[in-house]
Coordinates of C-alpha atoms in Angstrom, one line a residue:
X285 CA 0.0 0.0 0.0
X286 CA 2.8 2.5 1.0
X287 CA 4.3 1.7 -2.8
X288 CA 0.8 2.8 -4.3
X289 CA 1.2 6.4 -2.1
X290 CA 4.8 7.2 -3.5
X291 CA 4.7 10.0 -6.1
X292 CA 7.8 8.4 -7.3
X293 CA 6.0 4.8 -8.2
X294 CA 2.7 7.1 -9.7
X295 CA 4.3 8.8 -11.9
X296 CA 6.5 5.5 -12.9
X297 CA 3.6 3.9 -13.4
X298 CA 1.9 6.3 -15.6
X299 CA 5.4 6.3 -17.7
X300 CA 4.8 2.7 -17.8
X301 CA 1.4 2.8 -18.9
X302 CA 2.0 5.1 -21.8
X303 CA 5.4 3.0 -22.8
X304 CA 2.8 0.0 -23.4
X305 CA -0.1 2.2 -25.0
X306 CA 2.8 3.7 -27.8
X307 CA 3.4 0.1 -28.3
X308 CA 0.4 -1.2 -29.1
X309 CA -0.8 2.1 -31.2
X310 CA 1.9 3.3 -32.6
X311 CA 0.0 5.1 -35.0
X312 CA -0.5 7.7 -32.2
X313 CA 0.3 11.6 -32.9
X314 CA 3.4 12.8 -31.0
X315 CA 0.9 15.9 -30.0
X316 CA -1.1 13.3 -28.3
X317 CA 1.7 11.4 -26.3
X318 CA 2.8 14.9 -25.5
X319 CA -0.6 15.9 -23.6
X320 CA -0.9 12.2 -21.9
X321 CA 2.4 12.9 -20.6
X322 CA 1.8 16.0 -19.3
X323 CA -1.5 15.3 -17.7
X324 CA 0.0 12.4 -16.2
X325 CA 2.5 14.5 -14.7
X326 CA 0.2 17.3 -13.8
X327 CA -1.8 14.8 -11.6
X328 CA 0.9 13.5 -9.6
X329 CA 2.0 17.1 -9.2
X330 CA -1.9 17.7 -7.4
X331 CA -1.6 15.1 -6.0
X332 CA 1.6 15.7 -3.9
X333 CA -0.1 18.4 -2.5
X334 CA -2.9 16.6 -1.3
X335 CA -2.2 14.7 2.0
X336 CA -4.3 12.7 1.7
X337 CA -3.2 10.5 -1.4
X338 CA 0.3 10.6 -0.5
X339 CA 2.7 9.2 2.3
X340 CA 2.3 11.1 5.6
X341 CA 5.6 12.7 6.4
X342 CA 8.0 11.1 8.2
X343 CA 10.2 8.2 7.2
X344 CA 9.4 5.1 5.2
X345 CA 11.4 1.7 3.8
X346 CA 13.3 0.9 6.7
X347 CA 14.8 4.3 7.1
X348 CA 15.6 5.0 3.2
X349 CA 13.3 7.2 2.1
X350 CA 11.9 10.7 4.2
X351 CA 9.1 12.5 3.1
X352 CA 9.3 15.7 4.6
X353 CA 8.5 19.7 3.5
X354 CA 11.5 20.3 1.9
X355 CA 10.9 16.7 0.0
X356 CA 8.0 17.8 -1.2
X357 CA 9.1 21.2 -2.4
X358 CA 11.7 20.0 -4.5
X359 CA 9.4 17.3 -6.0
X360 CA 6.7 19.7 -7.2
X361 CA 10.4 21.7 -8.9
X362 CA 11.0 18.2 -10.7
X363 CA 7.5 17.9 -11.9
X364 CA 6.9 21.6 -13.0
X365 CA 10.5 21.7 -15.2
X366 CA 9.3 17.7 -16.2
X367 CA 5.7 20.1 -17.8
X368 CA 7.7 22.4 -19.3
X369 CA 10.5 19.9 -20.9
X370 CA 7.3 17.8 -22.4
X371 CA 5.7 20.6 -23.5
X372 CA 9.2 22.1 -25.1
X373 CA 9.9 18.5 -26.7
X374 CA 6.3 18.7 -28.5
X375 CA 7.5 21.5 -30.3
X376 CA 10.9 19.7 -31.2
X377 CA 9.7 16.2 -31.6
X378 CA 8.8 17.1 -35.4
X379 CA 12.8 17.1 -36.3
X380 CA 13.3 13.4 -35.2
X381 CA 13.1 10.8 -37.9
X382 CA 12.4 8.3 -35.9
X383 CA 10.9 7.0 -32.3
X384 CA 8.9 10.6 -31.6
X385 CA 6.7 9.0 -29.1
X386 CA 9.6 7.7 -27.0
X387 CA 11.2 10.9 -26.8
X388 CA 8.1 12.0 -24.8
X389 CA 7.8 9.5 -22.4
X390 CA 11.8 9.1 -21.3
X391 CA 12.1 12.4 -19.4
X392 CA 9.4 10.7 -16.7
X393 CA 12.3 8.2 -15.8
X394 CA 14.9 10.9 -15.1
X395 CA 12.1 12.8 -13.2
X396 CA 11.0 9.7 -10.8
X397 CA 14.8 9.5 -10.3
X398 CA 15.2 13.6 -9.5
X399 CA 12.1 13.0 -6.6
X400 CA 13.6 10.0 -5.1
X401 CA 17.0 11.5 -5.0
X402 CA 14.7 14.4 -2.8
X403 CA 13.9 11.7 -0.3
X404 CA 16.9 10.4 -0.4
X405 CA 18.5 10.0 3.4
X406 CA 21.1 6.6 2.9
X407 CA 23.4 6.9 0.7
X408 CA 21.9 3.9 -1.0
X409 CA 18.8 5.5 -2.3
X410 CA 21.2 8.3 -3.2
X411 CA 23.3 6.0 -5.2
X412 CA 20.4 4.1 -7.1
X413 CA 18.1 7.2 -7.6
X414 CA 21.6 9.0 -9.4
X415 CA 22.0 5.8 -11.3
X416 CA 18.7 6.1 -12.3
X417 CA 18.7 10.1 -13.6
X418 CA 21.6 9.5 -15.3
X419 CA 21.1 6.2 -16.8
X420 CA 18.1 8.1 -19.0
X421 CA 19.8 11.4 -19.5
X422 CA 22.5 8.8 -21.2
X423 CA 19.8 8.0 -23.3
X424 CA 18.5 11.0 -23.8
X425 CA 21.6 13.3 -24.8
X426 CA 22.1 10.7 -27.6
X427 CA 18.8 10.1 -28.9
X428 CA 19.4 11.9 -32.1
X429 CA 21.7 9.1 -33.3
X430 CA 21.9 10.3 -36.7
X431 CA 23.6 13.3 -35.6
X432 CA 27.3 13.3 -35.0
X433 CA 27.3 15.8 -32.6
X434 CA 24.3 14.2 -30.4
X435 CA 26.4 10.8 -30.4
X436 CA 29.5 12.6 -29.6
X437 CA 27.3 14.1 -26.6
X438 CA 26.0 11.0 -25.5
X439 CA 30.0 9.3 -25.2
X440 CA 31.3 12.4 -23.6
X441 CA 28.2 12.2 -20.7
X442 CA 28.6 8.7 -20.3
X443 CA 32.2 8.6 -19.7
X444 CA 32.4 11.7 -17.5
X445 CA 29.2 10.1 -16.0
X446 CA 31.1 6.5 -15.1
X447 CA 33.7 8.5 -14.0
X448 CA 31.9 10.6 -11.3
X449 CA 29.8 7.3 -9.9
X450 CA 33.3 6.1 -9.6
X451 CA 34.1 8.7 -7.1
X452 CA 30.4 8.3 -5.6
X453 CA 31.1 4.5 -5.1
X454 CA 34.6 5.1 -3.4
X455 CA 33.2 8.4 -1.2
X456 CA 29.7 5.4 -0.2
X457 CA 32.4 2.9 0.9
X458 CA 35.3 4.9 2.5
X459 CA 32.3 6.0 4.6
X460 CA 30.6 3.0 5.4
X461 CA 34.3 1.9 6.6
X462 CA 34.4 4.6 8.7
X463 CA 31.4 5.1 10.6
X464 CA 29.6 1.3 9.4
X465 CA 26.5 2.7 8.2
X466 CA 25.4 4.2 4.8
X467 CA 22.0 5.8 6.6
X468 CA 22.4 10.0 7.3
X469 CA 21.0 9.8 10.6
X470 CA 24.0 7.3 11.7
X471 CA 26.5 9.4 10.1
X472 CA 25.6 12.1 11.9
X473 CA 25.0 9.9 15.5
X474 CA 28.8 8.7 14.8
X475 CA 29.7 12.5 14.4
X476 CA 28.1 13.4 17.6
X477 CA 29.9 10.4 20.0
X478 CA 33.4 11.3 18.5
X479 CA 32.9 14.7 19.3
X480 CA 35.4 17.2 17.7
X481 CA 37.7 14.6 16.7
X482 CA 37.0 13.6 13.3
X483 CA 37.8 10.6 11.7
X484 CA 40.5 11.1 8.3
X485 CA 38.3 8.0 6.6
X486 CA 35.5 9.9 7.0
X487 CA 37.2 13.8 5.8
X488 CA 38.3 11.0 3.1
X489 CA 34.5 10.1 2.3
X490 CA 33.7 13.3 2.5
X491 CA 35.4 15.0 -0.2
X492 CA 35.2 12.4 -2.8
X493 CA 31.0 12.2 -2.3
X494 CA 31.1 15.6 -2.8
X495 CA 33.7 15.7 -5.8
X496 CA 31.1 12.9 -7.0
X497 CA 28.2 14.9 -6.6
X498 CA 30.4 18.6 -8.3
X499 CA 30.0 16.4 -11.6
X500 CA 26.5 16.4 -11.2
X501 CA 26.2 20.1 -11.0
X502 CA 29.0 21.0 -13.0
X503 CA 31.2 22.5 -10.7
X504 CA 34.9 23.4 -11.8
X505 CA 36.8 21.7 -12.3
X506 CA 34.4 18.9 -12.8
X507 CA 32.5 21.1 -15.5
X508 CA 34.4 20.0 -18.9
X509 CA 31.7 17.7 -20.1
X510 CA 28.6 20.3 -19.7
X511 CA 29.4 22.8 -23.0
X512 CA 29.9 19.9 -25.2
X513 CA 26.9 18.0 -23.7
X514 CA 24.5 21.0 -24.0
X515 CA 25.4 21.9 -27.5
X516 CA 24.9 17.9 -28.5
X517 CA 22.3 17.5 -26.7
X518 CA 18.6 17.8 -28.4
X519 CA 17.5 21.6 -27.1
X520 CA 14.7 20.2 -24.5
X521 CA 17.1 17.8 -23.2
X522 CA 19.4 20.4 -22.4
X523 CA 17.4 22.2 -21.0
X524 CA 16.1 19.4 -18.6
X525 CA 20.2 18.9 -17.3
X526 CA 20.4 22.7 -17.1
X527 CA 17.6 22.9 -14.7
X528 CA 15.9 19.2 -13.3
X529 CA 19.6 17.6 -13.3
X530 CA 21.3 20.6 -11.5
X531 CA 18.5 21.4 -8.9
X532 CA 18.9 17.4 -8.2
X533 CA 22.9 17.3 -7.9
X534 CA 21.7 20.7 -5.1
X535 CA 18.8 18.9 -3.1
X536 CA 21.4 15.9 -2.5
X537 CA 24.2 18.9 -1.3
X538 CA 21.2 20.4 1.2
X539 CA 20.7 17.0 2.7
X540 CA 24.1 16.1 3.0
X541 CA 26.2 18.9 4.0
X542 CA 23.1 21.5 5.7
X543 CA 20.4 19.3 6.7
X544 CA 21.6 15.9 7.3
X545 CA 24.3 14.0 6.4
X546 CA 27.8 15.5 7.3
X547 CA 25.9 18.5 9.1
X548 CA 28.2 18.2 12.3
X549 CA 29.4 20.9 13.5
X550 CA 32.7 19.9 13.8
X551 CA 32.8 19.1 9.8
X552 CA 31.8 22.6 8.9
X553 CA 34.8 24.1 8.7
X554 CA 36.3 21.2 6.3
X555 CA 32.8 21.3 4.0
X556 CA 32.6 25.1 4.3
X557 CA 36.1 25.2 2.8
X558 CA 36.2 22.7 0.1
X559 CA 33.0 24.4 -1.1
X560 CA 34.1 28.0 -1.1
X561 CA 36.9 27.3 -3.0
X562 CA 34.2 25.0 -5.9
X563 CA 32.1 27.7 -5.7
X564 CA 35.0 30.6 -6.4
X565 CA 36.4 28.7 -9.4
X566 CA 33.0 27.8 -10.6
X567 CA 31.9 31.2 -10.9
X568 CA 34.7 32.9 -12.2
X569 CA 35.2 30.2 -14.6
X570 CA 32.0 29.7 -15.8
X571 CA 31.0 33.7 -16.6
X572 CA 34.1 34.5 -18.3
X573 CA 34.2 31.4 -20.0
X574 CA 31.0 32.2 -21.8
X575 CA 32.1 36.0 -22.9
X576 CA 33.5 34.1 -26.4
X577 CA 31.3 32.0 -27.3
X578 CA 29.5 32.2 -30.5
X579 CA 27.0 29.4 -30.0
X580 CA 23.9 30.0 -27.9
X581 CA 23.4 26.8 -26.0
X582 CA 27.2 26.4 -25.5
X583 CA 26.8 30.3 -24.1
X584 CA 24.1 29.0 -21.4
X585 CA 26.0 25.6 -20.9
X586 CA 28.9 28.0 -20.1
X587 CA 26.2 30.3 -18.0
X588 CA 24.6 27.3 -16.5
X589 CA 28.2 26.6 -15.2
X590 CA 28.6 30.4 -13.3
X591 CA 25.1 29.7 -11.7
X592 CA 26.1 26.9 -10.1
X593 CA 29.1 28.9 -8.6
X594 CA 26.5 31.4 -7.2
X595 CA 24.3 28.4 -5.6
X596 CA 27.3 26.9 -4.5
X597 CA 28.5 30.4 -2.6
X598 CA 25.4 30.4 -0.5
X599 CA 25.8 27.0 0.1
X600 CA 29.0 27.6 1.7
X601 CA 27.7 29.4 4.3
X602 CA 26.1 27.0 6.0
X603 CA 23.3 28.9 7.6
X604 CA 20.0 29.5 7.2
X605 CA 19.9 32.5 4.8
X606 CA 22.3 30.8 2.8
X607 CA 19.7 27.7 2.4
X608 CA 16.9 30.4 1.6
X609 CA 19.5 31.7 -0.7
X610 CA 20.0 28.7 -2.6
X611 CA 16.4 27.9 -3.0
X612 CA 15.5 31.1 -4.1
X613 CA 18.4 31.1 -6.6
X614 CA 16.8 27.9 -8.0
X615 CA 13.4 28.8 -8.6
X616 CA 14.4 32.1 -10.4
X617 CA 17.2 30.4 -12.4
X618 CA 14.4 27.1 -13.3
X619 CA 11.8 29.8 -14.6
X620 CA 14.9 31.9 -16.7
X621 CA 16.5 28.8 -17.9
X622 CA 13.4 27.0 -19.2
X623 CA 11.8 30.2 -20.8
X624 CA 15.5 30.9 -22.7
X625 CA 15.4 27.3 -23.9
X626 CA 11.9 27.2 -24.7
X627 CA 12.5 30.1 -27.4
X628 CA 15.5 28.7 -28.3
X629 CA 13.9 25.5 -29.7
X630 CA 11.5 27.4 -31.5
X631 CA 13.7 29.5 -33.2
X632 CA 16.4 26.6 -33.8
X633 CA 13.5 24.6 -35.5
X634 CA 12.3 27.9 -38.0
X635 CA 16.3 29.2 -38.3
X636 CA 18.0 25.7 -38.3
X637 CA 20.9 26.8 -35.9
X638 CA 22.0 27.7 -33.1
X639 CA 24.7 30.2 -33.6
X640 CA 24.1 33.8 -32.1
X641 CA 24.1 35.7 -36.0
X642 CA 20.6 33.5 -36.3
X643 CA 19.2 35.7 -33.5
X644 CA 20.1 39.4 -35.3
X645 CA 17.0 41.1 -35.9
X646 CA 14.6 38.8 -33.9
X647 CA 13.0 41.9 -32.3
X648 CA 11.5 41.9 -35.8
X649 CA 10.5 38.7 -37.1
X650 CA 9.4 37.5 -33.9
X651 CA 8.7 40.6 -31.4
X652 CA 7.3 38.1 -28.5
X653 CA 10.3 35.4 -28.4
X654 CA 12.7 38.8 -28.9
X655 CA 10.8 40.1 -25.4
X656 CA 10.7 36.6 -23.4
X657 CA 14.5 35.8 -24.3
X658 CA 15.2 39.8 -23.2
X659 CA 13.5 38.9 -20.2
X660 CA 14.9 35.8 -19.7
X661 CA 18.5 36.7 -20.5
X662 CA 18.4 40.3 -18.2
X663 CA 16.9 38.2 -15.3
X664 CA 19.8 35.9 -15.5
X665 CA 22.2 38.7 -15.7
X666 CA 20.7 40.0 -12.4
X667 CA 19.1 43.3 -13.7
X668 CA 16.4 45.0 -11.8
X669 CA 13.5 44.5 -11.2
X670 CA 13.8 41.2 -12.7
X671 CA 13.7 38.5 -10.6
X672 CA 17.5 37.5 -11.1
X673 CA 18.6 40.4 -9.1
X674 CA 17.0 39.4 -6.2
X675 CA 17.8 35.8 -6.3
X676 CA 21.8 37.3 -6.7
X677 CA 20.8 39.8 -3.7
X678 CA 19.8 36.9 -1.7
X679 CA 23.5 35.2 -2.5
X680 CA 25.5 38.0 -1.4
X681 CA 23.6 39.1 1.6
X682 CA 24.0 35.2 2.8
X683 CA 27.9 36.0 1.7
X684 CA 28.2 39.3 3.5
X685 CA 26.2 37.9 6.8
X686 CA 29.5 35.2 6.8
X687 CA 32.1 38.1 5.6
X688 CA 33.8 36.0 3.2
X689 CA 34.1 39.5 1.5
X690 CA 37.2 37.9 -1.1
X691 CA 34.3 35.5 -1.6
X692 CA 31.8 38.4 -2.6
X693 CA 34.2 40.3 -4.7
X694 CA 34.6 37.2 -7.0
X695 CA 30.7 36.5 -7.6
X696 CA 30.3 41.0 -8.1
X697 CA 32.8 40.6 -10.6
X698 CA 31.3 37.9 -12.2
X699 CA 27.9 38.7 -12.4
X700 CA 29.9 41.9 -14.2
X701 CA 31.2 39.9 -16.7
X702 CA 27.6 38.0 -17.2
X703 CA 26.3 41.3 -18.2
X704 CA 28.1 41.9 -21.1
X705 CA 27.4 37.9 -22.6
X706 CA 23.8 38.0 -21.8
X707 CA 23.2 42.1 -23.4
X708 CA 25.4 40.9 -26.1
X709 CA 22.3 39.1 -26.8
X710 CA 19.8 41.4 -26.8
X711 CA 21.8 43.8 -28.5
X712 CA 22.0 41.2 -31.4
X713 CA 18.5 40.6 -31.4
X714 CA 17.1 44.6 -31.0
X715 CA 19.9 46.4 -32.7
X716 CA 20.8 44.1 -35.3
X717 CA 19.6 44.1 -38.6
X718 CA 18.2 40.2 -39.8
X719 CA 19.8 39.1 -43.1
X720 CA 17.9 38.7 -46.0
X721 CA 17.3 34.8 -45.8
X722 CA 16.3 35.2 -42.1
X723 CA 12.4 34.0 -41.6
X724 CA 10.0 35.2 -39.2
X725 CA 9.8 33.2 -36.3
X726 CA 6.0 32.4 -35.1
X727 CA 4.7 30.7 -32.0
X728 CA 2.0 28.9 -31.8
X729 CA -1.2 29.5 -29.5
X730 CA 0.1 27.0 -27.0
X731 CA 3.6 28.3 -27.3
X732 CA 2.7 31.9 -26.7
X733 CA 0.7 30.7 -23.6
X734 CA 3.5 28.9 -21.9
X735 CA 6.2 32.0 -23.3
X736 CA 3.8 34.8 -21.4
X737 CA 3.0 32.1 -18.2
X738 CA 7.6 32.4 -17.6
X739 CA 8.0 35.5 -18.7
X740 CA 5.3 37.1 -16.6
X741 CA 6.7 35.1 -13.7
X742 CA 10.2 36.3 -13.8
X743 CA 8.5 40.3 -13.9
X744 CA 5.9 39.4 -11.3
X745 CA 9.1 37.4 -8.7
X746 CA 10.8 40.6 -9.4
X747 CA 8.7 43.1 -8.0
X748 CA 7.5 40.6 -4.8
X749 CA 9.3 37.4 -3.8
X750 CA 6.8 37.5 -0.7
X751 CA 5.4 34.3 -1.9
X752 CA 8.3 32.1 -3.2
X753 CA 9.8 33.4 0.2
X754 CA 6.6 32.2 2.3
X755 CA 7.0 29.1 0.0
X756 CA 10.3 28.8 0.9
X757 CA 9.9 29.1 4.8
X758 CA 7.3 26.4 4.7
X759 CA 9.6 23.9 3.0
X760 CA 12.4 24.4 5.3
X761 CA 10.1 24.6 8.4
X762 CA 10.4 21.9 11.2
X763 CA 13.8 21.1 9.1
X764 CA 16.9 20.8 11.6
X765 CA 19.4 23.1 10.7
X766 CA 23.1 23.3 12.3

């Protein structure tokens, strides 16, 4: 009966369901796998907000699994950026020769893998629900098999992708070896016994799950596979490891090294910093990285890259701001990314490209994805009164409130430096003449719905966070916190 209640095994099943419906009529429109998909995953998405078809809170399988208000937070992130993924892939789907339908249905298995991960509180579940995300985004980045570039993708991800389970693996067993126990809550008992002696096997464990889990989230200088991958990758896909696979790689960072875990007082100099120092080279590295690059989704893969330094600067701090920081950051940065890469797609599919000279003149062929990529691009570059700024305001306040000012000075600078790649943009697309052979770009009805539902968002966030903040509160509410 508890299986039935998971959201995890609902929307599984559903994924299920619809594998063996496409097999039996295969004759079925991609439009119409598209909009099965999505309602599936809008149901389990109301559902997880109503108590009573779910698991209460609390824990569950012997100790592997917690459903708790932060859980449930970031599973309602997995299934909203799962929405908008589908409903970007039914506008791609139409440039695949072959297996459309499948192509709709895979992101579900990456997403029941993202909301496990979310409940994750043994490194066990952590291990299998990775395996599981990954496994599919292997799939996934490669799916466009007669393209070179996809395939080339697909190799890079799954060797870098061995290669971080590697460390994973090693981290899980030099910490069972330590302390005897792969479940948080021991970890952390075994922390509180020996007191502020801390075992080296354990430091040990310690920095390669975390060097593991950088991969994930494409922190330097575990980063080199993401620019490839994201210009490989089809557009929705890319967009899906910009946003469901990097807000994944941060709920597992929460647990382990704010909430549970390694959340020991004693550790939190060591954690604090091995992460300031991922999160100074990551964002450096990431924002200049992207001020030459001449190909849009290698510019975001690049951009993607400096966000993660900012989330991983207010995750250094190890206090509560700094947690608020971090989910705030990753709201604003979902709705940004997804509405960037929704136009994107649609102008890639009309253009045929994705170099930046394809977006001169958009302003006038396509005045609405010209306005939701401005809006998009000056929210990520932290420009009032988008939301952006105040999800970078929230980052450096948690910064300042720790005075790790050298800290500071490196994510000011960079967000600098992300100003003139993402208004480089703009000014392509507003001041630019289009070529001659440049078409118009149109949306369609649903398109324009789901452009205007981000782009309002990011202008609405901007003026009042009150909610997301209230939101925020809630989730981390009743949540220990060292």
């Amino acid at each position: 009966m508890k299986l039935l209640l998971m959201p995890e095994f609902q929307l599984l099943l559903w994924a299920v369901l619809l594998l063996i419906f496409e097999a039996y009529r295969p004759q079925t429109s991609a439009k119409v796998i598209a909009r099965l998909a999505i309602f599936g995953a809008a149901l389990v998405f109301a559902g997880l907000f109503c108590p009573k078809l779910n698991l209460d809170a609390g824990y569950s399988w012997e100790g592997l699994y917690k459903l708790d208000s932060l859980a449930v937070f970031f599973k309602g992130f997995f299934l909203l950026t799962l929405i908008v993924v589908l409903w970007m892939s039914g506008e791609f789907v139409e440039e695949l020769p072959l297996a459309r339908n499948e192509f709709l249905i895979l992101p579900l298995f990456p997403t029941v893998g993202m909301m496990l991960l979310a409940s994750a509180v043994d490194f066990m579940t952590v291990f299998v629900a990775i395996e599981l995300v990954t496994i599919s985004f292997y799939i996934l980045v490669a799916y466009q098999r007669n393209n070179a570039a996809s395939l080339e993708a697909g190799a890079k991800y799954l060797v870098i992708g061995a290669l971080s389970t590697g460390f994973l693996v090693y981290g899980i067993a030099f910490l069972y070896g330590s302390v005897g126990s792969t479940a948080f809550s021991d970890i952390l008992g075994a922390l509180a016994v020996s007191g502020k002696s801390i075992n080296p096997g354990l430091l040990f464990a310690m920095v390669l799950i975390v060097t593991g889990l950088a991969f994930k989230v494409s922190a330097v200088p575990f980063h080199v596979w993401a620019p490839d991958v994201y210009q490989g990758a089809p557009t929705p896909v890319t967009a899906f490891l910009a946003v469901g696979s990097k807000a994944a790689g941060f709920a597992v960072l929460l647990r382990i090294l704010d909430l549970d875990g390694f959340s020991h007082a004693a550790l939190v100099p060591y954690s604090s910093s091995l992460l300031v120092v991922l999160a100074g080279a990551t964002v450096v590295l990431g924002n200049f990285a992207a001020l030459p690059q001449r190909n849009i989704k290698r510019l975001l893969a690049y951009s993607s890259i400096g966000h993660a330094g900012f989330m991983l600067m207010a995750l250094s701090c190890h206090t509560v701001r700094g947690v608020e920081a971090v989910l705030i950051y990753l709201v604003i940065y979902m709705l940004a990314a997804l509405l960037a890469f929704f136009v994107i797609t649609l102008v890639s599919r009309q253009v045929g490209g994705d170099e930046l000279s394809n977006y001169s003149g958009l302003s006038q062929r396509s005045p609405l994805a010209a306005f939701a990529l401005l809006v998009a691009f000056v929210s990520m570059a932290g420009i009032p009164p988008l939301a952006g700024f105040l999800g970078k305001l929230a980052v450096f306040a948690a910064v300042w409130e720790t005075r790790r000012y050298f800290l500071l000075a490196l994510g000011i600078i960079s967000a600098a430096a992300g100003l003139y790649y993402y208004l480089g943009v703009v000014r392509s697309m507003y001041w630019n003449e289009p070529t001659r052979e440049a078409p118009a770009v149109e949306l369609s009805f649903s398109s324009q719905i789901l452009v205007w539902f981000l782009t309002l968002a990011l202008i609405i966030l901007g003026f009042s966070q009150i909610p997301l903040v209230v939101i925020i509160r809630q989730a981390l509410g009743g949540l220990r916190h060292g």
